[in-house]
Coordinates of C-alpha atoms in Angstrom, one line a residue:
X146 CA 126.8 67.8 19.2
X147 CA 125.8 66.8 22.8
X148 CA 127.4 68.7 25.6
X149 CA 127.2 67.2 29.0
X150 CA 127.6 70.7 30.6
X151 CA 124.3 72.2 29.2
X152 CA 122.4 71.6 32.4
X153 CA 125.0 73.7 34.3
X154 CA 124.9 76.8 32.0
X155 CA 122.9 78.8 34.5
X156 CA 125.2 78.4 37.4
X157 CA 126.6 81.5 39.0
X158 CA 130.2 81.8 40.1
X159 CA 131.0 82.1 43.8
X160 CA 131.9 85.6 45.1
X161 CA 135.5 86.2 46.4
X162 CA 136.0 85.3 50.0
X163 CA 135.3 88.4 52.2
X164 CA 138.4 90.0 53.8
X165 CA 138.5 89.9 57.6
X166 CA 141.3 91.7 59.5
X167 CA 140.5 89.9 62.8
X168 CA 140.7 86.5 61.1
X169 CA 143.9 87.5 59.4
X170 CA 145.5 88.5 62.6
X171 CA 144.3 85.3 64.3
X172 CA 145.8 83.2 61.4
X173 CA 149.1 85.1 61.7
X174 CA 149.1 84.3 65.5
X175 CA 148.3 80.6 65.1
X176 CA 150.7 80.3 62.1
X177 CA 153.6 81.9 64.2
X178 CA 152.8 79.5 67.1
X179 CA 152.8 76.6 64.7
X180 CA 156.2 77.5 63.2
X181 CA 157.7 77.9 66.7
X182 CA 156.3 74.6 67.8
X183 CA 157.4 73.0 64.6
X184 CA 161.1 74.2 65.2
X185 CA 160.8 72.9 68.8
X186 CA 159.5 69.6 67.6
X187 CA 162.1 69.0 64.9
X188 CA 165.0 70.0 67.2
X189 CA 163.7 67.5 69.8
X190 CA 163.0 64.9 67.0
X191 CA 166.6 65.1 65.5
X192 CA 168.4 65.5 68.8
X193 CA 166.5 63.2 71.2
X194 CA 163.9 61.1 69.5
X195 CA 165.7 59.1 66.8
X196 CA 165.5 55.4 67.1
X197 CA 169.2 54.4 67.0
X198 CA 168.3 50.8 66.7
X199 CA 166.4 51.4 63.4
X200 CA 168.1 54.3 61.7
X201 CA 167.0 52.8 58.3
X202 CA 163.5 53.7 59.3
X203 CA 164.0 56.7 61.8
X204 CA 166.1 58.9 59.5
X205 CA 163.8 58.8 56.5
X206 CA 160.8 59.8 58.5
X207 CA 162.7 62.6 60.2
X208 CA 163.9 63.8 56.7
X209 CA 160.3 63.7 55.5
X210 CA 159.1 65.7 58.4
X211 CA 161.7 68.3 57.9
X212 CA 160.9 68.6 54.2
X213 CA 157.2 68.9 55.0
X214 CA 158.0 71.6 57.6
X215 CA 159.9 73.6 55.0
X216 CA 156.7 73.5 52.9
X217 CA 154.7 74.6 55.9
X218 CA 157.0 77.7 56.3
X219 CA 156.6 78.6 52.6
X220 CA 152.9 78.1 52.7
X221 CA 152.6 80.2 55.8
X222 CA 154.5 83.0 54.1
X223 CA 152.2 82.7 51.1
X224 CA 149.0 82.9 53.2
X225 CA 150.4 85.6 55.5
X226 CA 148.1 88.4 54.5
X227 CA 145.6 89.6 51.9
X228 CA 146.3 92.8 50.0
X229 CA 143.8 93.2 47.2
X230 CA 144.7 95.8 44.6
X231 CA 142.0 98.6 44.5
X232 CA 139.9 98.2 41.4
X233 CA 140.0 101.4 39.2
X234 CA 137.6 102.7 36.7
X235 CA 138.2 101.5 33.1
X236 CA 140.7 103.7 31.2
X237 CA 139.3 105.9 28.4
X238 CA 142.3 105.9 26.2
X239 CA 145.9 104.6 25.8
X240 CA 147.5 107.7 27.5
X241 CA 145.9 106.7 30.7
X242 CA 147.9 103.4 30.6
X243 CA 151.4 104.6 29.8
X244 CA 154.0 106.8 31.4
X245 CA 155.1 108.8 28.2
X246 CA 152.0 110.4 26.5
X247 CA 151.6 109.8 22.8
X248 CA 148.9 110.8 20.3
X249 CA 145.9 109.7 22.2
X250 CA 143.5 107.1 20.9
X251 CA 141.1 104.4 22.2
X252 CA 142.5 101.2 23.5
X253 CA 142.8 98.1 21.4
X254 CA 142.5 94.6 22.8
X255 CA 143.1 91.2 21.1
X256 CA 141.2 88.2 22.6
X257 CA 143.1 85.1 21.6
X258 CA 141.7 81.5 21.6
X259 CA 144.5 79.0 20.9
X260 CA 143.1 75.6 19.7
X261 CA 144.4 72.4 18.4
X262 CA 141.9 69.6 18.2
X263 CA 138.9 71.0 20.2
X264 CA 135.5 70.6 18.5
X265 CA 134.4 73.7 16.5
X266 CA 131.1 73.6 18.3
X267 CA 132.9 74.1 21.7
X268 CA 135.1 76.9 20.3
X269 CA 131.9 78.5 18.9
X270 CA 130.4 78.8 22.4
X271 CA 133.6 80.6 23.6
X272 CA 133.6 83.0 20.7
X273 CA 129.9 83.7 21.2
X274 CA 130.5 84.8 24.8
X275 CA 133.6 86.8 23.7
X276 CA 131.5 88.7 21.3
X277 CA 129.3 89.9 24.3
X278 CA 132.3 91.5 26.1
X279 CA 131.4 95.1 26.8
X280 CA 133.3 98.3 27.6
X281 CA 132.0 101.7 28.7
X282 CA 134.3 103.7 26.3
X283 CA 135.4 103.5 22.7
X284 CA 137.6 100.5 22.2
X285 CA 138.8 98.2 19.5
X286 CA 138.2 94.5 20.4
X287 CA 139.5 91.9 17.9
X288 CA 138.8 88.2 18.5
X289 CA 141.2 85.6 17.0
X290 CA 141.0 81.8 16.6
X291 CA 144.6 80.5 16.6
X292 CA 144.2 77.2 15.0
X293 CA 147.2 74.9 15.3
X294 CA 145.0 72.1 13.8
X295 CA 144.9 73.9 10.4
X296 CA 141.2 72.8 10.0
X297 CA 139.0 74.1 7.2
X298 CA 135.9 73.8 9.5
X299 CA 137.7 76.1 12.1
X300 CA 138.4 78.7 9.4
X301 CA 134.8 78.4 8.3
X302 CA 133.6 79.0 11.9
X303 CA 135.7 82.1 12.1
X304 CA 134.2 83.4 8.9
X305 CA 130.7 82.7 10.0
X306 CA 131.2 84.4 13.4
X307 CA 133.0 87.3 11.8
X308 CA 136.2 86.9 13.9
X309 CA 139.8 86.6 12.8
X310 CA 141.5 83.3 11.9
X311 CA 145.3 82.6 12.2
X312 CA 147.1 79.3 11.6
X313 CA 150.7 78.4 10.7
X314 CA 152.6 75.7 8.7
X315 CA 154.0 74.0 11.8
X316 CA 153.4 73.4 15.5
X317 CA 156.8 74.5 16.8
X318 CA 156.5 75.5 20.5
X319 CA 152.9 74.2 20.7
X320 CA 150.7 76.7 22.6
X321 CA 153.6 79.1 23.2
X322 CA 154.6 79.0 19.5
X323 CA 150.9 79.5 18.6
X324 CA 150.8 82.7 20.7
X325 CA 154.1 83.9 19.4
X326 CA 152.9 83.4 15.8
X327 CA 149.7 85.4 16.7
X328 CA 151.7 88.3 18.3
X329 CA 153.6 88.7 15.1
X330 CA 150.3 89.3 13.2
X331 CA 148.3 91.4 15.8
X332 CA 148.8 94.8 17.3
X333 CA 146.4 95.1 20.3
X334 CA 147.7 97.1 23.3
X335 CA 146.4 94.3 25.5
X336 CA 146.2 90.6 25.0
X337 CA 143.5 88.4 26.6
X338 CA 144.7 84.8 26.6
X339 CA 141.9 82.1 26.6
X340 CA 141.7 78.4 26.2
X341 CA 139.4 76.9 23.6
X342 CA 136.8 76.4 26.3
X343 CA 137.1 79.7 28.1
X344 CA 133.8 81.6 28.1
X345 CA 134.5 85.2 29.1
X346 CA 131.9 87.2 31.0
X347 CA 130.7 90.6 29.5
X348 CA 132.5 92.4 32.4
X349 CA 135.9 90.9 31.8
X350 CA 137.5 94.1 30.3
X351 CA 135.7 96.8 32.2
X352 CA 136.6 95.1 35.6
X353 CA 140.3 94.5 34.7
X354 CA 141.7 97.1 32.3
X355 CA 141.6 99.7 35.1
X356 CA 144.6 98.0 36.8
X357 CA 146.7 99.0 33.8
X358 CA 146.4 102.7 34.6
X359 CA 149.6 101.8 36.5
X360 CA 152.1 101.7 33.7
X361 CA 154.1 99.0 35.6
X362 CA 151.3 96.4 35.6
X363 CA 152.3 93.7 33.1
X364 CA 149.4 91.3 33.5
X365 CA 146.2 90.7 35.4
X366 CA 145.2 87.1 36.2
X367 CA 141.5 86.4 36.8
X368 CA 140.3 83.3 38.7
X369 CA 139.5 80.2 36.7
X370 CA 136.1 78.7 37.5
X371 CA 134.9 75.3 36.4
X372 CA 131.2 75.7 36.0
X373 CA 130.7 72.0 35.1
X374 CA 131.8 70.4 38.3
X375 CA 129.3 67.5 39.1
X376 CA 126.6 68.5 41.5
X377 CA 126.8 65.2 43.2
X378 CA 124.0 63.1 44.7
X379 CA 122.6 63.3 48.2
X380 CA 123.3 60.2 50.4
X381 CA 119.6 59.1 50.7
X382 CA 119.1 59.2 47.0
X383 CA 122.4 57.4 46.3
X384 CA 121.6 54.6 48.8
X385 CA 118.0 54.3 47.5
X386 CA 118.9 54.0 43.8
X387 CA 121.6 51.3 44.5
X388 CA 120.4 49.4 47.6
X389 CA 116.6 50.1 47.9
X390 CA 114.2 52.2 49.7
X391 CA 115.1 51.1 53.3
X392 CA 118.7 52.2 52.8
X393 CA 117.4 55.5 51.6
X394 CA 115.6 55.9 54.9
X395 CA 118.9 55.1 56.6
X396 CA 120.7 57.8 54.6
X397 CA 118.0 60.3 55.7
X398 CA 118.6 59.3 59.3
X399 CA 122.3 59.8 58.9
X400 CA 121.8 63.2 57.4
X401 CA 119.5 64.3 60.3
X402 CA 122.4 63.7 62.7
X403 CA 125.5 64.6 60.6
X404 CA 124.0 67.2 58.1
X405 CA 123.8 67.0 54.3
X406 CA 126.1 64.4 52.7
X407 CA 126.8 64.7 49.0
X408 CA 128.5 61.9 47.1
X409 CA 130.2 62.4 43.7
X410 CA 130.6 66.1 44.0
X411 CA 133.8 67.2 42.3
X412 CA 135.3 63.8 42.4
X413 CA 138.7 64.9 41.2
X414 CA 139.0 68.0 43.5
X415 CA 139.1 70.2 40.5
X416 CA 137.6 73.2 42.2
X417 CA 140.3 75.8 41.9
X418 CA 138.9 78.3 44.5
X419 CA 141.5 77.4 47.1
X420 CA 144.3 78.2 44.6
X421 CA 142.9 81.4 43.2
X422 CA 141.0 82.8 46.1
X423 CA 143.5 81.9 48.8
X424 CA 147.0 81.1 47.3
X425 CA 147.2 83.4 44.3
X426 CA 145.2 86.3 45.8
X427 CA 147.5 86.4 48.8
X428 CA 150.6 86.7 46.6
X429 CA 149.6 90.2 45.6
X430 CA 151.2 91.8 48.6
X431 CA 154.6 90.3 47.4
X432 CA 154.0 91.1 43.7
X433 CA 154.2 87.4 43.0
X434 CA 151.0 86.2 41.7
X435 CA 151.9 84.4 38.4
X436 CA 150.1 83.9 35.1
X437 CA 148.0 80.8 34.8
X438 CA 147.3 81.1 31.1
X439 CA 143.5 81.1 30.5
X440 CA 141.7 84.2 31.8
X441 CA 144.8 86.4 31.9
X442 CA 145.2 89.9 30.3
X443 CA 148.7 91.0 29.2
X444 CA 150.2 94.3 28.3
X445 CA 151.8 93.7 24.9
X446 CA 154.6 96.1 25.7
X447 CA 155.6 94.2 28.8
X448 CA 155.6 90.8 27.0
X449 CA 157.7 92.0 24.1
X450 CA 160.1 94.2 26.2
X451 CA 160.8 91.5 28.7
X452 CA 161.2 88.9 25.8
X453 CA 163.7 91.2 24.1
X454 CA 165.8 91.5 27.2
X455 CA 165.6 87.7 27.8
X456 CA 166.6 87.2 24.3
X457 CA 169.6 89.5 24.6
X458 CA 170.6 87.9 27.9
X459 CA 170.4 84.3 26.4
X460 CA 172.6 85.4 23.4
X461 CA 175.2 87.0 25.7
X462 CA 175.3 83.9 27.8
X463 CA 175.8 81.5 24.9
X464 CA 178.3 83.9 23.4
X465 CA 180.4 84.1 26.6
X466 CA 180.2 80.2 27.0
X467 CA 181.5 79.6 23.5
X468 CA 184.3 82.2 23.8
X469 CA 185.4 80.6 27.0
X470 CA 185.7 77.2 25.3
X471 CA 187.7 78.9 22.4
X472 CA 190.1 80.5 24.9
X473 CA 190.6 77.2 26.7
X474 CA 191.4 75.4 23.4
X475 CA 193.7 78.2 21.9
X476 CA 195.3 79.2 25.3
X477 CA 194.7 82.8 24.2
X478 CA 193.6 85.4 26.7
X479 CA 191.1 87.1 24.2
X480 CA 189.2 86.0 21.2
X481 CA 189.9 88.0 18.0
X482 CA 187.1 90.7 17.6
X483 CA 186.2 89.6 14.1
X484 CA 185.7 86.0 15.2
X485 CA 183.8 87.2 18.3
X486 CA 181.5 89.3 16.1
X487 CA 180.9 86.4 13.6
X488 CA 180.2 84.1 16.5
X489 CA 177.6 86.4 18.0
X490 CA 175.9 86.8 14.5
X491 CA 175.7 83.0 14.2
X492 CA 174.2 82.7 17.7
X493 CA 171.6 85.4 16.9
X494 CA 170.7 83.6 13.7
X495 CA 170.3 80.3 15.5
X496 CA 168.4 81.6 18.5
X497 CA 164.6 82.1 18.2
X498 CA 162.9 85.2 19.7
X499 CA 160.1 83.8 21.8
X500 CA 157.8 86.2 23.6
X501 CA 156.2 83.1 25.2
X502 CA 158.8 80.6 26.2
X503 CA 158.5 77.3 24.3
X504 CA 157.8 75.2 27.4
X505 CA 154.9 73.1 28.7
X506 CA 154.5 75.8 31.5
X507 CA 154.8 78.8 29.3
X508 CA 152.5 80.8 31.5
X509 CA 154.7 80.6 34.7
X510 CA 157.9 80.9 32.6
X511 CA 156.6 84.2 31.2
X512 CA 155.8 85.3 34.7
X513 CA 159.3 84.6 35.8
X514 CA 160.8 86.5 33.0
X515 CA 158.6 89.5 33.7
X516 CA 159.1 89.5 37.5
X517 CA 162.8 89.0 37.0
X518 CA 163.1 92.1 34.7
X519 CA 165.4 94.3 36.7
X520 CA 165.0 97.4 34.5
X521 CA 161.2 97.7 34.6
X522 CA 160.1 95.9 37.9
X523 CA 156.9 94.7 36.2
X524 CA 153.9 94.1 38.5
X525 CA 151.3 91.4 38.4
X526 CA 147.8 91.4 39.9
X527 CA 145.4 88.6 40.9
X528 CA 142.0 90.0 40.3
X529 CA 139.7 88.5 43.0
X530 CA 136.4 88.3 41.0
X531 CA 135.7 85.5 38.5
X532 CA 135.4 86.9 35.0
X533 CA 135.0 83.7 32.9
X534 CA 134.0 80.1 33.1
X535 CA 135.6 77.0 31.7
X536 CA 135.5 73.2 31.7
X537 CA 137.2 70.8 34.1
X538 CA 138.7 67.4 33.5
X539 CA 135.7 65.0 33.7
X540 CA 137.6 61.7 34.0
X541 CA 140.7 60.5 35.7
X542 CA 142.7 60.1 32.5
X543 CA 142.1 63.8 31.5
X544 CA 142.9 64.8 35.1
X545 CA 146.1 62.9 35.0
X546 CA 147.2 64.4 31.7
X547 CA 146.6 67.9 33.1
X548 CA 148.4 67.4 36.5
X549 CA 151.3 65.7 34.9
X550 CA 151.9 68.7 32.7
X551 CA 151.5 71.1 35.7
X552 CA 153.8 69.2 37.9
X553 CA 156.4 68.2 35.3
X554 CA 156.6 71.8 34.0
X555 CA 157.3 73.3 37.4
X556 CA 159.8 70.6 38.3
X557 CA 161.6 71.1 34.9
X558 CA 161.9 74.9 35.6
X559 CA 163.2 74.2 39.2
X560 CA 165.8 71.7 38.0
X561 CA 167.0 73.3 34.7
X562 CA 166.4 77.1 34.9
X563 CA 165.8 77.8 38.5
X564 CA 165.0 81.6 38.9
X565 CA 165.6 81.5 42.6
X566 CA 169.4 81.7 42.1
X567 CA 169.2 84.5 39.5
X568 CA 169.1 88.2 40.0
X569 CA 166.0 90.2 39.4
X570 CA 163.4 89.0 41.7
X571 CA 162.9 90.2 45.3
X572 CA 163.3 87.9 48.3
X573 CA 159.6 87.9 48.8
X574 CA 159.0 86.8 45.2
X575 CA 161.6 84.0 45.5
X576 CA 159.8 82.7 48.6
X577 CA 156.5 82.7 46.7
X578 CA 157.8 80.9 43.7
X579 CA 159.8 78.6 45.9
X580 CA 156.6 77.5 47.6
X581 CA 155.2 76.5 44.2
X582 CA 158.3 74.6 43.2
X583 CA 158.7 72.9 46.6
X584 CA 155.2 71.6 46.6
X585 CA 155.8 69.8 43.3
X586 CA 158.6 67.8 45.0
X587 CA 156.4 66.6 47.7
X588 CA 156.0 63.1 46.4
X589 CA 159.5 62.4 47.7
X590 CA 158.4 62.8 51.3
X591 CA 154.7 61.9 50.8
X592 CA 155.7 58.4 49.9
X593 CA 157.6 58.0 53.2
X594 CA 154.5 59.3 55.1
X595 CA 152.5 56.6 53.3
X596 CA 154.9 53.8 54.0
X597 CA 155.7 54.5 57.6
X598 CA 152.6 53.2 59.4
X599 CA 152.6 50.1 57.2
X600 CA 156.2 49.4 58.2
X601 CA 155.4 49.9 61.9
X602 CA 152.3 47.6 61.6
X603 CA 154.3 44.9 59.9
X604 CA 157.4 45.0 62.1
X605 CA 156.4 46.7 65.4
X606 CA 159.6 48.8 65.0
X607 CA 158.9 52.5 65.8
X608 CA 160.5 55.3 63.9
X609 CA 160.9 57.3 67.1
X610 CA 162.7 56.5 70.3
X611 CA 159.4 55.8 72.0
X612 CA 155.7 56.7 71.7
X613 CA 155.6 58.0 75.3
X614 CA 154.3 61.2 77.0
X615 CA 157.4 63.2 75.9
X616 CA 156.7 62.4 72.3
X617 CA 153.0 63.4 72.4
X618 CA 153.9 66.6 74.4
X619 CA 156.1 67.6 71.4
X620 CA 154.1 66.2 68.5
X621 CA 150.4 67.1 69.4
X622 CA 150.8 70.9 69.9
X623 CA 152.5 71.1 66.6
X624 CA 149.9 69.1 64.7
X625 CA 146.9 70.8 66.4
X626 CA 148.2 74.4 65.8
X627 CA 148.9 73.4 62.2
X628 CA 145.3 72.3 61.7
X629 CA 143.9 75.3 63.5
X630 CA 146.1 77.7 61.4
X631 CA 145.1 76.0 58.2
X632 CA 141.4 76.2 59.1
X633 CA 141.5 79.9 59.9
X634 CA 143.9 80.8 57.1
X635 CA 141.6 79.2 54.4
X636 CA 138.3 80.1 56.1
X637 CA 135.4 80.0 53.7
X638 CA 137.0 77.6 51.3
X639 CA 136.8 73.8 51.6
X640 CA 140.3 72.4 52.0
X641 CA 140.1 68.8 53.2
X642 CA 139.5 67.2 49.8
X643 CA 142.4 69.3 48.4
X644 CA 144.8 68.1 51.1
X645 CA 143.9 64.4 50.6
X646 CA 144.1 64.8 46.9
X647 CA 147.6 66.3 47.3
X648 CA 148.6 63.2 49.2
X649 CA 147.1 60.8 46.7
X650 CA 148.7 62.6 43.8
X651 CA 152.1 61.0 44.5
X652 CA 152.3 58.5 41.5
X653 CA 151.8 61.3 39.0
X654 CA 154.1 63.6 40.9
X655 CA 156.8 60.9 41.0
X656 CA 156.4 60.1 37.3
X657 CA 156.9 63.8 36.5
X658 CA 159.9 64.1 38.7
X659 CA 161.5 60.9 37.2
X660 CA 160.8 62.2 33.7
X661 CA 162.7 65.5 34.4
X662 CA 165.6 63.8 36.2
X663 CA 166.1 61.5 33.2
X664 CA 166.4 64.6 31.0
X665 CA 163.2 63.8 29.1
X666 CA 160.9 66.6 27.9
X667 CA 157.4 67.0 29.4
X668 CA 155.0 66.4 26.6
X669 CA 152.4 69.0 25.4
X670 CA 149.2 67.0 25.0
X671 CA 146.0 69.1 25.1
X672 CA 143.8 68.2 28.0
X673 CA 140.6 66.5 26.6
X674 CA 137.6 68.8 26.8
X675 CA 135.0 65.9 26.6
X676 CA 134.4 63.0 29.0
X677 CA 136.6 60.0 28.2
X678 CA 134.5 56.8 28.4
X679 CA 135.3 53.9 30.7
X680 CA 136.8 53.3 34.1
X681 CA 140.5 53.9 34.8
X682 CA 141.5 51.5 37.6
X683 CA 144.9 51.0 35.9
X684 CA 145.7 54.6 36.8
X685 CA 145.2 54.0 40.5
X686 CA 147.0 50.7 41.1
X687 CA 149.5 52.5 43.4
X688 CA 146.7 54.1 45.5
X689 CA 144.9 50.6 45.7
X690 CA 148.1 49.1 46.9
X691 CA 148.6 51.7 49.6
X692 CA 145.0 51.3 50.8
X693 CA 145.1 47.5 50.9
X694 CA 148.6 47.4 52.5
X695 CA 147.5 49.9 55.1
X696 CA 144.2 48.2 55.9
X697 CA 145.8 44.7 56.0
X698 CA 148.8 45.6 58.1
X699 CA 146.7 47.6 60.6
X700 CA 144.4 44.5 61.1
X701 CA 147.5 42.3 61.5
X702 CA 149.1 44.6 64.1
X703 CA 146.0 44.9 66.2
X704 CA 145.5 41.1 66.1
X705 CA 149.1 40.6 67.1
X706 CA 148.8 43.1 70.0
X707 CA 145.7 41.5 71.3
X708 CA 147.1 38.0 71.2
X709 CA 150.7 38.9 72.0
X710 CA 151.6 36.5 69.1
X711 CA 154.1 38.8 67.5
X712 CA 156.2 41.9 67.9
X713 CA 156.4 44.5 70.6
X714 CA 153.7 46.9 69.9
X715 CA 152.7 49.8 72.2
X716 CA 149.1 50.9 72.6
X717 CA 150.1 54.5 72.0
X718 CA 152.0 53.5 68.8
X719 CA 149.1 51.5 67.5
X720 CA 146.5 54.3 68.1
X721 CA 148.7 57.0 66.5
X722 CA 149.7 54.8 63.5
X723 CA 146.0 53.7 63.1
X724 CA 144.9 57.3 62.8
X725 CA 147.7 58.0 60.4
X726 CA 146.9 55.0 58.2
X727 CA 143.2 55.8 58.2
X728 CA 144.0 59.3 57.0
X729 CA 146.2 57.8 54.2
X730 CA 143.4 55.3 53.3
X731 CA 140.8 58.0 53.0
X732 CA 143.1 60.1 50.7
X733 CA 143.7 57.0 48.5
X734 CA 140.0 56.1 48.5
X735 CA 139.2 59.6 47.1
X736 CA 141.4 58.9 44.0
X737 CA 140.1 55.3 43.6
X738 CA 136.5 56.5 43.7
X739 CA 137.4 59.1 41.0
X740 CA 138.7 56.3 38.7
X741 CA 135.4 54.5 39.1
X742 CA 133.2 57.6 38.9
X743 CA 130.9 58.1 36.0
X744 CA 128.2 60.9 35.6
X745 CA 124.7 60.1 36.5
X746 CA 122.7 58.7 33.5
X747 CA 119.9 61.2 34.2
X748 CA 122.1 64.1 33.1
X749 CA 120.2 66.0 30.4
X750 CA 122.0 67.0 27.3
X751 CA 120.9 69.0 24.3
X752 CA 122.0 69.3 20.7
X753 CA 124.1 72.3 19.8
X754 CA 124.6 73.1 16.2
X755 CA 127.0 75.7 15.0
X756 CA 124.5 77.0 12.4
X757 CA 122.0 77.7 15.2
X758 CA 124.3 79.8 17.3
X759 CA 123.7 83.6 17.4
X760 CA 126.8 84.9 15.8
X761 CA 126.2 88.6 16.8
X762 CA 126.1 90.3 20.1
X763 CA 122.8 89.8 21.9

């Protein structure tokens, strides 16, 4: 089978961003200034800068600015400081990982590979790398293929590679159900969760199991690294191949002035370094880094214990709710004890015990249950170093499927089972989870930010009382300090593409929000692991519309201003809204280009055959 990623196999992962105390202090100073200036700006904005002649326009923008500022506060709290957990030496035995000593023995670890429809050849590569995982002490490592596709060829692969094979009669609960089924048939002290395309490094266990010497550590999440991100094409070569040699010379001249320019590098902004190295890593100080599925190591005791408490709580809640209805109907103060006991037994019989919540975002749901366990106060750790590699979505259709699941799952939890209003988690943890949930509601105000410059250009109506000196005195310090704080806080990790991608994400985000509000379930389709053929212009029609409307209305407004043929534009308003519209168009263009992107035809591929793989440990 041809794999597009063979040419990238020798890539090395980036090292974690080095910690710098002076840079952290500078970020805290700039972020504090930004929050203070933001409050000053919004107080002035609501109290003195609304356009009372166009409240239909002014109020939505003020609302959007306020919502975005709440996100800024939450993001600032998230990035406040870095507190990496000290890495410890690997434990020699089980007694080093528990509070109450037992008959000592070596550790046992289960490495799980859930799969549904992925090619056996792809899974074979993951198993081959898992077989190379090393450990400096005696340890029992068992590798399992969890096949929800019930495929004979996958069972044959497991037999050839001498690993375990588990399947089931149904697909209830999808990946979460698949994991639950595996937990019922395995016994490892620790569970390593992988996706079908997760390729563990040999150092995975020796670098992470040491954290579990603290008996309160429930899981360790390692960064996900997409080793197959397109390398891109330098501007001179891109111009030469499409427009001819003279344009290639022009590209070289541009690079001499501007520096290296690479086109087609990570067109979908898939690189997760910002999330893992900045956002997740800086949640360690609040014990709020959450599980992200692939690349995570779980303590079996924690998963089962928290699931039992959650199970008991769910039964008690349902029992109390039904008894309340019975008392309301019968007008009795108390339900007969025999009826109450029978009712509880029926609820127990009807309620499934689910170590991994049957949910499209089972990973974050499990994190919420463990962090909310009031009796044990389980801890989580984001390990800073990359310990595995995996595949990224390679076309816009696959990217859309993945992001829809992520966004919809978070919104569903926020709307239907919000942990922020439950007991168990600390205030710091609630702020951290709140930042994740709030960001997935951003399409509500992002669509206002996209529409506002268009409305101004077409009507000459300003959403503020005036684009005057007072406005710029309040607005510019807030915006400038926000950019400076962001630059310092994420130093070492490219962030512009992620920000524009976040803005252009609005159609998928809105669809996910609308799906949840209608009471529909977010579907569980697996993200395709191979490149889908074709161009996907139909997926970016909203982005194309925003780009064309922004460009056309901006041209119309400048023409009207220069000829005095229409409206009452101000030069300050036109300049500000033009910069605003250009930023919006650049964000939309990134997504449109991704829909049209296809890998270079020169990419080399090679044939990989299951029979030719080395099934042992090299």
